[in-house]
mmCIF file of C-alpha atoms in Angstrom:
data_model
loop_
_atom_site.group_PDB
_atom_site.id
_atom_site.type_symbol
_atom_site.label_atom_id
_atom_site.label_comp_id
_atom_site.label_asym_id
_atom_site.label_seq_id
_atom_site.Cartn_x
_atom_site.Cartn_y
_atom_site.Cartn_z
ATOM 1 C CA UNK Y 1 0.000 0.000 0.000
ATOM 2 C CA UNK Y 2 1.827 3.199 -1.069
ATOM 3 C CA UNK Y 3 0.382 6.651 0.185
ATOM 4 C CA UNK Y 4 0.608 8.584 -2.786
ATOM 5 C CA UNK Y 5 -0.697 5.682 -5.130
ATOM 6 C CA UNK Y 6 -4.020 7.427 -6.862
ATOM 7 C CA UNK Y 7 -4.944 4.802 -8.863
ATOM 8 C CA UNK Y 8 -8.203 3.919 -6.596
ATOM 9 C CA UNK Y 9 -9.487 7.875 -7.660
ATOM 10 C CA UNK Y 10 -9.780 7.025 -11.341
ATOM 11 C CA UNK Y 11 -12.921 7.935 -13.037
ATOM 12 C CA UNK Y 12 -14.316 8.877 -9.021
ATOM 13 C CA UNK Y 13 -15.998 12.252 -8.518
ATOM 14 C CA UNK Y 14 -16.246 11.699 -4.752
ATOM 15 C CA UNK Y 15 -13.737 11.416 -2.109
ATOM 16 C CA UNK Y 16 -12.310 8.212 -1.791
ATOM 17 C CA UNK Y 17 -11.658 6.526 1.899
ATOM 18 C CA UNK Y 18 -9.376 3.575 2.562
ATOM 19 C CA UNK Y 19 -8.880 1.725 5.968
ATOM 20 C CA UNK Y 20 -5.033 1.419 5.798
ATOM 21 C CA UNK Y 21 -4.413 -0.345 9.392
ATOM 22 C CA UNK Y 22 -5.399 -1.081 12.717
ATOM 23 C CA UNK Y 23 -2.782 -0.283 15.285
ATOM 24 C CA UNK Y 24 -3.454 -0.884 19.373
ATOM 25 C CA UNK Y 25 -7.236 -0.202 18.928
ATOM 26 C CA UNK Y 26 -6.703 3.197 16.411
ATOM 27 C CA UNK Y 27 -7.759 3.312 13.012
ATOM 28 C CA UNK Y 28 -5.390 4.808 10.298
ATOM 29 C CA UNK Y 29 -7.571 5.850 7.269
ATOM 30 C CA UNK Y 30 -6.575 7.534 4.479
ATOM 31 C CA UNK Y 31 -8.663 10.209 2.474
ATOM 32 C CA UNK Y 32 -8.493 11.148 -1.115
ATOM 33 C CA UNK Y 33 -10.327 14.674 -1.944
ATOM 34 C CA UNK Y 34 -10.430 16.274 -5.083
ATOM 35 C CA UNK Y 35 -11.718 19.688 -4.144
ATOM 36 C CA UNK Y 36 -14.710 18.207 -1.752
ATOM 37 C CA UNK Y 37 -15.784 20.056 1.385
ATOM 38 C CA UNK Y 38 -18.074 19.150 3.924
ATOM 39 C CA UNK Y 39 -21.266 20.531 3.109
ATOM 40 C CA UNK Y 40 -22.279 23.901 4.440
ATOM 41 C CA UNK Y 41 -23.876 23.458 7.956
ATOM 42 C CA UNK Y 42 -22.985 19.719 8.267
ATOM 43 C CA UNK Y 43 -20.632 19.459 11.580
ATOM 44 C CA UNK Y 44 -18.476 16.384 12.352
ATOM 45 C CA UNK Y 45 -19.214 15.727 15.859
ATOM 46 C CA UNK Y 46 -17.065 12.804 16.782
ATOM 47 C CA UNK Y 47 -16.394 11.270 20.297
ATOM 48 C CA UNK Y 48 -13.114 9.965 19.344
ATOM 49 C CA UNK Y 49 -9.710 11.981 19.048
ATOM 50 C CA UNK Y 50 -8.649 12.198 15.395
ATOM 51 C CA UNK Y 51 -5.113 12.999 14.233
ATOM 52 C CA UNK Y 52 -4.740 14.405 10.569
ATOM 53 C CA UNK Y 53 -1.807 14.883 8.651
ATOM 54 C CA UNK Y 54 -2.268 16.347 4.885
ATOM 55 C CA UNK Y 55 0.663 14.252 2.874
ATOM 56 C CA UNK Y 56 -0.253 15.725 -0.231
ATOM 57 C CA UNK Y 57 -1.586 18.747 -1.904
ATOM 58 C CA UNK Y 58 -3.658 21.249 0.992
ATOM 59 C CA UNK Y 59 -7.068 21.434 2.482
ATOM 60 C CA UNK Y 60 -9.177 24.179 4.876
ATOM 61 C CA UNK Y 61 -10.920 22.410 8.666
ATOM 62 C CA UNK Y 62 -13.085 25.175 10.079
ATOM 63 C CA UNK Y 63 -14.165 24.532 13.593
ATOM 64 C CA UNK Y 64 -17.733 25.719 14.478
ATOM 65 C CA UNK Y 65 -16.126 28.427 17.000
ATOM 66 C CA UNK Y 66 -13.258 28.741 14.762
ATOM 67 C CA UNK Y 67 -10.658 29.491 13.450
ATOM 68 C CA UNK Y 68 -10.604 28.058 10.099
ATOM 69 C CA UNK Y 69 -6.757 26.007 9.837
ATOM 70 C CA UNK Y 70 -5.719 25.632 6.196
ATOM 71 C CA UNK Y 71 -3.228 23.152 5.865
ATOM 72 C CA UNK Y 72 -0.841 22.781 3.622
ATOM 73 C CA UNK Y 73 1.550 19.735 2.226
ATOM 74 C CA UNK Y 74 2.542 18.118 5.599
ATOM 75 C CA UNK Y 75 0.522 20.143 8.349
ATOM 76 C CA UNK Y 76 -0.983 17.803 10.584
ATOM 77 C CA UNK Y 77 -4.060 18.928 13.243
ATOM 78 C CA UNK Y 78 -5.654 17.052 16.600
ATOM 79 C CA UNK Y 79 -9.309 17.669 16.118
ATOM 80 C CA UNK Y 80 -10.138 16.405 19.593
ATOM 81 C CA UNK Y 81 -13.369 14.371 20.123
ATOM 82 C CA UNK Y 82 -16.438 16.508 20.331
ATOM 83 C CA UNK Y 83 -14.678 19.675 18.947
ATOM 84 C CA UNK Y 84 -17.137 20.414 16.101
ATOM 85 C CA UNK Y 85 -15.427 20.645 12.740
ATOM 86 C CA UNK Y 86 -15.985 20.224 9.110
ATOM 87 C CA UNK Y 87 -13.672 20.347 6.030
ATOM 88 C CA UNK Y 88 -14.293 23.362 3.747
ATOM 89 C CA UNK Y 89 -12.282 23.021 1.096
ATOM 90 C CA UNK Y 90 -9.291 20.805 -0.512
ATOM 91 C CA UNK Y 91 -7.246 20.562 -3.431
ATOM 92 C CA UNK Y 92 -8.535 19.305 -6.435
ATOM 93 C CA UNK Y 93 -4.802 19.632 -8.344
ATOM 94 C CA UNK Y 94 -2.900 18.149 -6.730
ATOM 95 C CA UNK Y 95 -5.520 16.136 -5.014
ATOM 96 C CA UNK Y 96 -5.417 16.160 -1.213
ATOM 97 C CA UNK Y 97 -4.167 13.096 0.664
ATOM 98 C CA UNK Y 98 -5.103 12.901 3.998
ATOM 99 C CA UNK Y 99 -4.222 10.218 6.634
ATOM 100 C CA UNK Y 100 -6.642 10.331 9.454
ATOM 101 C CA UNK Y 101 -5.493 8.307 12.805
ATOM 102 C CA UNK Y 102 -8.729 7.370 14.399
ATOM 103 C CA UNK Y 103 -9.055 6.932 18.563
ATOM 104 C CA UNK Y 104 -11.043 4.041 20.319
ATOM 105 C CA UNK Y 105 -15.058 5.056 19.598
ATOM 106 C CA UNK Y 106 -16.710 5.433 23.597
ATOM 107 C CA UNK Y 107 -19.824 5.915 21.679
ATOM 108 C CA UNK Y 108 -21.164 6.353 18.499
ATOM 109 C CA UNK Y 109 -20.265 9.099 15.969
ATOM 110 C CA UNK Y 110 -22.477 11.168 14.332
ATOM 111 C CA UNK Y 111 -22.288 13.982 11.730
ATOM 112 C CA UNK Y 112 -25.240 16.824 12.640
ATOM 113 C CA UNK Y 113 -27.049 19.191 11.151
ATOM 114 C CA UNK M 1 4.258 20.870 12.701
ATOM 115 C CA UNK M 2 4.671 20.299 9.437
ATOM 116 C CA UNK M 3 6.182 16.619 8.203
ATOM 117 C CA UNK M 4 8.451 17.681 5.836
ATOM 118 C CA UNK M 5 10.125 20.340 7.756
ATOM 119 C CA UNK M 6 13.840 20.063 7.938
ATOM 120 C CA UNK M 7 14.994 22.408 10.468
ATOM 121 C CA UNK M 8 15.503 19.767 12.983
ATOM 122 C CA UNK M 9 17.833 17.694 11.369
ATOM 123 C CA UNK M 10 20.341 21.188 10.548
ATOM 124 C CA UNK M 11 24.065 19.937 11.790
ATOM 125 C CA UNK M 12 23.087 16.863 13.405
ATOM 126 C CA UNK M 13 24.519 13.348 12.077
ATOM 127 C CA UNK M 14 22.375 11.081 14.471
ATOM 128 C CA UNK M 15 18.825 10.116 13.131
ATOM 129 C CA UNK M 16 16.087 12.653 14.811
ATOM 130 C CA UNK M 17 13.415 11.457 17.030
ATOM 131 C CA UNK M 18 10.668 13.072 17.543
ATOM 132 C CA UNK M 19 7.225 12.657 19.388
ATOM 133 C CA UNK M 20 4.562 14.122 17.175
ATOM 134 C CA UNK M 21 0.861 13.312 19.403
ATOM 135 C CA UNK M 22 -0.460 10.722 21.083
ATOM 136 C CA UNK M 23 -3.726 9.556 20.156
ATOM 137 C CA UNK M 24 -6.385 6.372 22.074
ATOM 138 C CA UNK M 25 -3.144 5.716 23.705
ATOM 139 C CA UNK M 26 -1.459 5.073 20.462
ATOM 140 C CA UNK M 27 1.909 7.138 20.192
ATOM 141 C CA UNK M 28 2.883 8.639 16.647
ATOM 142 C CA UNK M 29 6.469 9.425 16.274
ATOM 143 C CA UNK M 30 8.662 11.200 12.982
ATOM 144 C CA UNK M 31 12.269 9.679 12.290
ATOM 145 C CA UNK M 32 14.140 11.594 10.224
ATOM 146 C CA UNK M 33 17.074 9.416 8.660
ATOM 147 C CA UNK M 34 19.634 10.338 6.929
ATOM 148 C CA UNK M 35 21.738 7.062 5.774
ATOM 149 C CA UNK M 36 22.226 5.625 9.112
ATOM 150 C CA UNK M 37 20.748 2.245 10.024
ATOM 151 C CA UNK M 38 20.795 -0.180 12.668
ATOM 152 C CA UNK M 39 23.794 -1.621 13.726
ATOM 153 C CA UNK M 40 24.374 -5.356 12.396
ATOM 154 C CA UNK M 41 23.346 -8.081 14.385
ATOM 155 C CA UNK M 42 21.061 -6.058 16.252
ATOM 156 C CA UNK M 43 17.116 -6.383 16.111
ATOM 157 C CA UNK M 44 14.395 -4.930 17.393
ATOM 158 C CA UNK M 45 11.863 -7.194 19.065
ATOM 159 C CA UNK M 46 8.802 -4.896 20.124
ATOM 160 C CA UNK M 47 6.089 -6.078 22.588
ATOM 161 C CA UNK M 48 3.499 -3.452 20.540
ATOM 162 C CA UNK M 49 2.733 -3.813 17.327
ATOM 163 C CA UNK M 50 4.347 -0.902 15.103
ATOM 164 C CA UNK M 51 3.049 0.568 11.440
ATOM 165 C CA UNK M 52 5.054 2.431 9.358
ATOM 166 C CA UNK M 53 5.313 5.071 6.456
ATOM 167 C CA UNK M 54 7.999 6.471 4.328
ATOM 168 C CA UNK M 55 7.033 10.082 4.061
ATOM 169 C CA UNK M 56 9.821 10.928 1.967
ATOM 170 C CA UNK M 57 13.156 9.034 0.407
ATOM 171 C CA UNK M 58 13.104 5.595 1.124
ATOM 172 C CA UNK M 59 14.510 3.135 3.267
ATOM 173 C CA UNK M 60 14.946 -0.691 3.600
ATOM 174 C CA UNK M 61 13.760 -2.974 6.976
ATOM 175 C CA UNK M 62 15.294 -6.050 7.503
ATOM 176 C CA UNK M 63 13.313 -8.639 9.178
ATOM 177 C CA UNK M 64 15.920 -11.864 10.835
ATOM 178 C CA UNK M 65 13.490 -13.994 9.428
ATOM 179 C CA UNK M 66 13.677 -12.550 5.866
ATOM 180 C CA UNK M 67 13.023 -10.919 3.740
ATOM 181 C CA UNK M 68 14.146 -7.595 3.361
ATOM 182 C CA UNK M 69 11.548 -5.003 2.498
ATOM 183 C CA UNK M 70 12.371 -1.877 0.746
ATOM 184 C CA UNK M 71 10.075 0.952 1.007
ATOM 185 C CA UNK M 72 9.629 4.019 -1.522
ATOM 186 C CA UNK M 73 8.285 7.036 -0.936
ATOM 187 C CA UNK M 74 4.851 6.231 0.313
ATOM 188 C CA UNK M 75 5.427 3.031 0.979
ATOM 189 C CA UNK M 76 3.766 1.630 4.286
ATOM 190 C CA UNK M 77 4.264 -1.307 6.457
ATOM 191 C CA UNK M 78 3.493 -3.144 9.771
ATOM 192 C CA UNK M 79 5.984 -4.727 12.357
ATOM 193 C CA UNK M 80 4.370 -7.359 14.613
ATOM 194 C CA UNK M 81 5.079 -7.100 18.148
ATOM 195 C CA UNK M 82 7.911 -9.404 18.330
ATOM 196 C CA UNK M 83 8.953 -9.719 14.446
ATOM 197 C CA UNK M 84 12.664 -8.992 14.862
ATOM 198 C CA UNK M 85 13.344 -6.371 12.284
ATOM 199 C CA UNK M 86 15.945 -3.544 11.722
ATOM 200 C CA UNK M 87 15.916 -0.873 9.335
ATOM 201 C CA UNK M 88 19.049 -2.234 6.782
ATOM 202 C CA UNK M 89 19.245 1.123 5.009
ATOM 203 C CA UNK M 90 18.047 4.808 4.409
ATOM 204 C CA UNK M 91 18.151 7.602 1.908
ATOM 205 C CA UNK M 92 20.666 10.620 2.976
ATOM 206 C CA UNK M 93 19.210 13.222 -0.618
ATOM 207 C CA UNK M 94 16.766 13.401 0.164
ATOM 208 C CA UNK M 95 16.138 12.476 3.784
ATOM 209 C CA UNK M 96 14.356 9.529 4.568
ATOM 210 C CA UNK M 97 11.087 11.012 6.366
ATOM 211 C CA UNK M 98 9.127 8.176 8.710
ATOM 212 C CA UNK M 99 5.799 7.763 10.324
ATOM 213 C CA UNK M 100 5.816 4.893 13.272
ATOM 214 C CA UNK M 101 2.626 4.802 14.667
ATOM 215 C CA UNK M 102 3.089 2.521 17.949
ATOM 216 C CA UNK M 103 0.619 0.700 19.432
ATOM 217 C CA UNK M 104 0.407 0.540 23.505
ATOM 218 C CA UNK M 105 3.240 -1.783 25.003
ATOM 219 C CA UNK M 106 2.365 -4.285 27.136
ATOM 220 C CA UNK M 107 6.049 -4.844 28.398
ATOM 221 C CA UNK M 108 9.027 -3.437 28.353
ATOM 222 C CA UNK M 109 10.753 -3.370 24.840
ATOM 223 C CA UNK M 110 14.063 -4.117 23.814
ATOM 224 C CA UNK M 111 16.979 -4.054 20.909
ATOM 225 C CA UNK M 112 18.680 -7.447 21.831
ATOM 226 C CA UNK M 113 22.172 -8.447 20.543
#
């Protein structure tokens, strides 16, 4: 499994998710976006820690009581569990490559309106 | 923090370790390499599992059960608690940039000779 390989986006027009591994109980998933964003309104509201690292390209998470973090090639942000976020923008050239280290789940997610 | 940032590594000759976040108990670490690798005859034998990615350059992990696995930029792979490994070789132009995600311990670890 190679990070940058792209062939999986081929012909897709939506973003593309991959379970890479399991390590100790976290997920590490890795996101393909070609210029997605979470739609308007739509807030992530997660009871799990997530880790994200952009490996390729850039994208924009905007917190509901901000700031907006635009991160480029190689930023990385904690978006800790229950801090409401969304993604509002990425990179459609390159595309954006995310990997997204999931925590242990205490309860189930949900993404609200 | 940014992945691909260099400023760390300026004048050193010893590989850089550095702890990046801890996530569900799961620690995520950057290695920055820069030729060296692990002295012959000695191996790694981890009580936690450990997953890694090249970032950048590339580098080569010896297992002392064979075989040798050689990893490009990208390239991504998982060490078994207690599948004695070393890393055989890394890039010096450019760097070779890692990802080891590390899974809890459940001992103590060790390099054994």
């Amino acid at each position: 499994m190679n990070l940058f390989d792209l062939r999986n986006l081929s012909g897709r027009e939506e973003e593309v998710f991959e379970d890479l591994v399991v390590v100790g109980g976290v997920r590490i998933e890795r996101i393909i976006s070609t210029g997605q964003s979470t739609p308007a309104g739509t807030w992530y509201d997660q009871d799990h820690d997530e880790w994200v690292a952009v490996v390729q390209g850039e994208g924009v998470v905007a917190f509901e009581e901000g700031p907006d973090v635009r991160l480029g090639t190689g930023d990385t942000l904690m978006l800790p569990a229950h801090r409401k976020h969304r993604v509002a923008a990425t990179s459609a050239e390159p595309p954006c490559i995310w990997l997204a280290v999931h925590g242990p789940a205490t309860q189930g997610d949900a993404a609200t309106h």
